[in-house]
Amino acid sequence: MAGAAPTTAFGQAVIGPPGSGKTTYCLGMSEFLRALGRRVAVVNLDPANEGLPYECAVDVGELVGLGDVMDALQLGPNGGLLYCMEYLEANLDWLRAKLDPLRGHYFLFDCPGQLTAVHLVDSHYCTDPAKFISVLCTSLATMLHVELPHVNLLSKMDLIEHYGKLAFNLDYYTEVLDLSYLLDHLASDPFFRHYRQLNEKLVQLIEDYSLVSFIPLNIQDKESIQRVLQAVDKANGYCFGVQEQRSLEAVMSAAVGADFHFSSYPCSLASATAKSGRPGAQEWPCLPLQMTDFMLTSGLPGNWSLGRLQGCLYLRTREAVDQKEQQIQRPSYERALVTHARDSVGLVS
């Protein structure tokens, strides 16, 4: 748009192998974001997607269709998809014209499965050590080649019990802990015993980079979606505002009960400053302990940041010391919160 001020766009490029749940993820995430009050635009970049379950703001199928390409050029699915992507690249003006009216929206790009930065991996691979090592290699290669902030997800967690018992607890797979234990499991298989050195080198490569970790996702669970969105927002720097914070409170309260609340959560810099001479310095000690990890690991509303949270907690703690309030018995959650925050920034009283 001529003369329009440039705006920063936020969103997710949803990628992963075919059948990993990308389209279902886009549907669930778009519904969750709309419940928070964000304006969402889902962009389908997969020309093979038919019968889309979500409301599509831009559909590459309007420009080129995989079936038409395969019929006209006598190509298979993979060759046809590559042709469609090259055709889209040659007609980026069409895509820009479609996206231009959507300024200010939060984008979800539903990408073709064969392209290799929400990256979904089917959680059933955790049940097979060889497949899990393969998935780790794929995820690492994707992270190194896709020049975007990256979040890896283990999708279909609601079905993982149907795949069989895991050899280790779930944290082992999400945090990608000591992979030598997987090698021991592989060594018990006569086939993989002959490839132990190869597997050791692959594991060493993964651990040397130390980049891959996963977030478990159950698209039917609002808490699970909220954790994924929190990680994505942190990765791309998205800052949500007052109205979205209130919507999040309403959505999560309905999902997990009345115990989940932000009654003392500072909505904005202005409101915090009005209550105290320093932004937030008086509010934070009333924060419920259950929100500590959320605050210390996610982007904060408005102009808030992790550094500001830590600074405000430190100021409040020092003020308590100056006023000799440390002898007053504080609620346990307040003491724990202050200690946690001070330890996070390495401050010593």
XYZ file of C-alpha atoms in Angstrom:
349
model
C 0.000 0.000 0.000
C 1.607 3.240 -1.134
C 2.575 5.587 1.648
C 1.651 3.126 4.411
C 3.984 2.922 7.384
C 5.830 -0.388 7.594
C 4.499 -2.746 10.266
C 6.066 -5.724 11.982
C 4.333 -8.991 11.127
C 4.116 -11.883 13.551
C 3.194 -15.462 12.866
C 4.189 -19.087 12.512
C 5.439 -21.100 9.555
C 4.050 -24.565 10.300
C 6.208 -27.273 8.742
C 6.796 -30.996 9.166
C 6.514 -34.343 7.365
C 3.251 -35.339 5.656
C 0.606 -36.525 8.099
C 2.234 -34.988 11.181
C -0.844 -32.858 11.911
C 0.055 -29.439 10.456
C -3.430 -28.609 9.161
C -5.067 -29.799 12.399
C -2.548 -27.696 14.320
C -3.454 -24.614 12.263
C -7.140 -25.223 12.963
C -6.661 -25.628 16.723
C -4.185 -22.759 17.055
C -6.345 -20.362 15.015
C -9.382 -21.103 17.195
C -7.314 -20.580 20.343
C -5.881 -17.284 19.079
C -9.314 -15.976 18.110
C -10.547 -16.821 21.610
C -7.756 -14.567 22.911
C -8.877 -11.755 20.635
C -6.050 -11.843 18.089
C -6.879 -11.202 14.477
C -5.728 -14.376 12.748
C -5.088 -15.054 9.068
C -4.403 -18.663 8.078
C -2.466 -18.912 4.811
C -2.526 -22.256 3.034
C 0.692 -22.710 1.045
C 0.100 -26.410 0.355
C -1.415 -26.867 -3.127
C -2.305 -30.456 -2.220
C -4.586 -29.380 0.657
C -8.231 -29.948 -0.195
C -11.270 -29.536 2.013
C -9.515 -27.235 4.466
C -11.081 -27.433 7.959
C -10.190 -23.836 8.863
C -11.234 -20.448 7.501
C -8.544 -19.680 4.944
C -7.546 -16.047 4.355
C -5.201 -16.901 1.468
C -5.195 -20.192 -0.446
C -2.411 -21.032 -2.891
C -4.932 -23.298 -4.603
C -6.398 -20.163 -6.171
C -3.078 -19.686 -7.980
C -2.037 -23.244 -8.762
C -3.402 -26.692 -7.954
C -1.370 -29.868 -7.567
C -3.903 -32.020 -9.408
C -3.989 -29.701 -12.420
C -0.190 -29.627 -12.587
C 0.113 -33.415 -12.382
C -2.467 -33.889 -15.156
C -1.094 -31.203 -17.457
C 2.608 -31.996 -17.087
C 2.400 -35.743 -16.363
C 4.246 -35.356 -13.066
C 4.053 -37.382 -9.878
C 3.075 -35.884 -6.487
C 6.597 -34.812 -5.523
C 7.494 -33.393 -8.929
C 4.134 -31.657 -9.106
C 4.614 -30.115 -5.663
C 8.070 -28.804 -6.582
C 6.608 -27.267 -9.735
C 3.841 -25.608 -7.683
C 6.370 -24.128 -5.253
C 8.501 -22.800 -8.109
C 5.374 -21.358 -9.714
C 4.491 -19.618 -6.441
C 8.039 -18.262 -6.183
C 7.716 -16.861 -9.709
C 4.418 -15.202 -8.733
C 5.245 -13.738 -5.334
C 3.505 -10.520 -6.376
C 0.237 -12.463 -6.237
C 0.987 -13.579 -2.658
C 2.027 -10.065 -1.597
C -1.198 -8.641 -3.014
C -3.192 -11.185 -1.010
C -1.286 -10.538 2.220
C -1.223 -6.734 1.963
C -4.853 -6.209 3.118
C -4.129 -8.414 6.150
C -1.722 -6.008 7.843
C -1.951 -6.311 11.615
C -3.067 -9.941 11.539
C -1.225 -12.824 13.188
C -0.281 -15.264 10.403
C -0.345 -19.050 10.385
C 1.341 -20.404 7.250
C 0.250 -23.980 6.560
C 3.215 -25.223 4.497
C 3.543 -28.325 2.299
C 4.706 -31.400 4.183
C 7.591 -32.110 1.858
C 9.249 -28.776 2.628
C 11.839 -28.722 5.252
C 9.321 -22.728 12.333
C 6.789 -24.670 14.157
C 8.119 -28.144 13.251
C 5.773 -31.021 14.085
C 6.940 -34.582 14.657
C 4.582 -37.477 15.371
C 5.061 -38.552 18.987
C 4.859 -42.247 18.111
C 8.513 -42.047 17.013
C 9.420 -41.904 20.712
C 8.470 -45.566 21.050
C 11.243 -46.692 18.671
C 14.855 -45.650 19.525
C 16.022 -45.906 15.897
C 13.150 -43.758 14.638
C 13.670 -41.221 17.407
C 17.343 -40.780 16.487
C 16.239 -40.330 12.871
C 13.719 -37.694 13.961
C 16.420 -35.876 15.928
C 18.638 -35.772 12.833
C 15.745 -34.479 10.723
C 14.848 -31.813 13.281
C 18.470 -30.697 13.599
C 18.875 -30.453 9.815
C 15.639 -28.443 9.607
C 16.766 -26.036 12.307
C 20.086 -25.462 10.563
C 18.577 -24.909 7.109
C 15.407 -22.949 7.889
C 16.477 -19.402 8.736
C 13.646 -18.716 11.180
C 13.101 -18.932 14.931
C 12.321 -22.573 15.567
C 9.980 -24.548 17.828
C 9.864 -28.354 17.656
C 6.646 -30.102 18.693
C 5.814 -33.715 19.493
C 2.298 -33.848 18.071
C -0.601 -36.234 18.780
C 0.309 -36.599 22.453
C -3.287 -37.624 23.159
C -2.610 -40.814 21.179
C 0.817 -41.715 22.549
C -0.563 -44.363 24.917
C -1.856 -46.274 21.912
C 1.653 -46.535 20.439
C 3.080 -48.607 23.269
C 5.052 -48.030 26.443
C 7.958 -45.571 26.334
C 11.385 -46.843 27.375
C 11.955 -43.653 29.414
C 9.779 -40.911 30.867
C 8.528 -38.169 28.566
C 11.074 -35.583 29.764
C 13.848 -37.763 28.389
C 12.454 -37.287 24.875
C 11.362 -33.655 25.103
C 14.637 -32.453 26.648
C 16.752 -34.889 24.561
C 18.760 -36.114 27.531
C 21.727 -38.524 27.507
C 21.277 -40.383 24.205
C 23.747 -43.110 25.136
C 20.818 -44.929 26.765
C 19.161 -45.151 23.363
C 22.313 -46.728 21.962
C 22.096 -49.429 24.620
C 18.541 -50.177 23.532
C 19.588 -50.331 19.890
C 22.441 -52.695 20.748
C 19.890 -55.262 21.909
C 18.525 -55.463 18.351
C 20.593 -57.854 16.159
C 20.078 -55.650 13.089
C 21.227 -52.375 14.667
C 24.080 -54.048 16.527
C 26.053 -54.052 13.250
C 25.596 -50.261 12.936
C 26.565 -49.246 16.460
C 29.455 -47.034 15.328
C 27.206 -45.213 12.855
C 24.568 -44.643 15.541
C 27.224 -43.426 17.963
C 28.395 -40.837 15.427
C 24.835 -39.662 14.799
C 24.195 -39.313 18.524
C 27.487 -37.453 18.960
C 26.515 -35.045 16.169
C 23.135 -34.324 17.789
C 24.685 -33.781 21.220
C 27.509 -31.620 19.870
C 25.011 -29.159 18.403
C 22.760 -29.415 21.495
C 19.953 -27.535 19.719
C 17.058 -29.952 19.540
C 14.309 -30.135 22.144
C 10.572 -30.686 21.885
C 7.342 -29.362 23.350
C 4.579 -31.983 23.678
C 1.325 -30.983 21.970
C -2.216 -32.226 22.413
C -4.227 -30.012 20.076
C -7.415 -30.838 22.030
C -5.941 -29.428 25.273
C -6.018 -25.641 25.759
C -3.200 -25.752 28.309
C -1.024 -27.580 25.796
C -1.817 -25.053 23.052
C -1.098 -22.211 25.473
C 2.363 -23.626 26.245
C 3.131 -23.906 22.535
C 1.917 -20.362 21.874
C 4.021 -19.113 24.795
C 7.136 -20.696 23.258
C 6.340 -19.311 19.789
C 5.705 -15.802 21.135
C 8.988 -15.920 23.032
C 10.835 -17.098 19.929
C 9.571 -14.359 17.606
C 9.264 -11.571 20.149
C 5.485 -11.135 19.982
C 4.150 -9.014 22.868
C 0.474 -9.375 23.704
C -1.552 -6.537 25.193
C -4.104 -5.898 27.904
C -7.176 -7.260 26.119
C -5.438 -10.464 25.110
C -4.208 -10.962 28.675
C -7.815 -10.744 29.873
C -8.958 -13.131 27.151
C -6.203 -15.586 28.120
C -7.388 -15.445 31.718
C -10.948 -16.213 30.639
C -9.950 -19.034 28.287
C -7.593 -20.730 30.734
C -9.973 -20.327 33.678
C -12.635 -22.130 31.681
C -10.135 -24.836 30.709
C -8.392 -25.561 34.012
C -10.625 -24.041 36.663
C -10.837 -20.902 38.734
C -7.398 -21.424 40.322
C -5.771 -20.137 37.136
C -5.924 -16.349 37.350
C -3.921 -13.173 36.838
C -5.527 -11.057 39.536
C -2.225 -9.346 40.354
C -0.715 -9.518 36.886
C 0.413 -6.028 35.777
C -1.516 -5.104 32.647
C 0.649 -2.291 31.418
C 3.486 0.012 32.271
C 1.056 2.876 32.826
C -1.062 1.038 35.414
C 2.015 -0.167 37.280
C 3.576 3.291 37.344
C 0.356 4.815 38.631
C 0.344 2.495 41.645
C 3.975 3.061 42.570
C 6.779 5.419 41.790
C 8.637 2.601 40.025
C 7.063 0.419 37.320
C 5.726 -2.686 39.027
C 7.802 -2.363 42.179
C 4.841 -2.841 44.553
C 2.680 -5.280 42.617
C 4.780 -8.358 42.094
C 5.015 -9.784 45.638
C 1.253 -10.543 45.405
C 1.761 -12.737 42.347
C 0.551 -16.349 42.867
C 3.363 -18.882 42.968
C 1.653 -20.977 40.251
C 2.397 -18.153 37.779
C 6.125 -17.890 38.571
C 7.372 -20.175 35.820
C 4.967 -18.604 33.326
C 6.268 -15.120 34.087
C 9.922 -16.113 34.114
C 9.835 -18.014 30.819
C 7.403 -16.071 28.603
C 7.001 -12.694 27.007
C 5.054 -10.278 29.213
C 2.144 -7.982 28.283
C 2.705 -4.530 26.933
C 6.165 -3.153 27.639
C 7.042 -5.803 30.220
C 10.061 -8.074 29.836
C 11.863 -10.730 31.865
C 14.499 -8.181 32.836
C 11.833 -5.777 34.084
C 10.161 -8.497 36.140
C 13.467 -9.450 37.734
C 14.359 -5.818 38.337
C 11.026 -5.051 39.954
C 11.282 -8.050 42.225
C 14.783 -7.008 43.235
C 13.665 -3.441 43.936
C 10.782 -4.718 46.031
C 13.116 -7.028 47.966
C 15.668 -4.286 48.607
C 12.888 -1.952 49.712
C 11.723 -4.568 52.202
C 15.266 -4.825 53.557
C 15.575 -1.033 53.823
C 12.326 -0.856 55.768
C 13.323 -3.851 57.935
C 10.268 -5.741 56.746
C 12.205 -8.951 56.511
C 11.152 -9.834 60.069
C 7.491 -9.765 59.026
C 6.181 -13.230 58.205
C 5.410 -13.258 54.480
C 3.205 -15.803 52.729
C 5.266 -18.771 51.561
C 4.596 -18.114 47.903
C 5.893 -14.547 48.185
C 9.188 -15.644 49.736
C 9.589 -18.376 47.132
C 8.878 -15.969 44.273
C 11.372 -13.361 45.451
C 14.055 -16.017 46.019
C 13.421 -17.538 42.590
C 13.672 -14.190 40.827
C 16.802 -13.090 42.667
C 18.506 -16.408 41.947
C 17.582 -16.065 38.263
C 19.650 -12.907 37.913
C 22.414 -13.914 40.323
C 21.647 -11.180 42.879
C 22.936 -11.485 46.436
C 21.192 -9.821 49.340
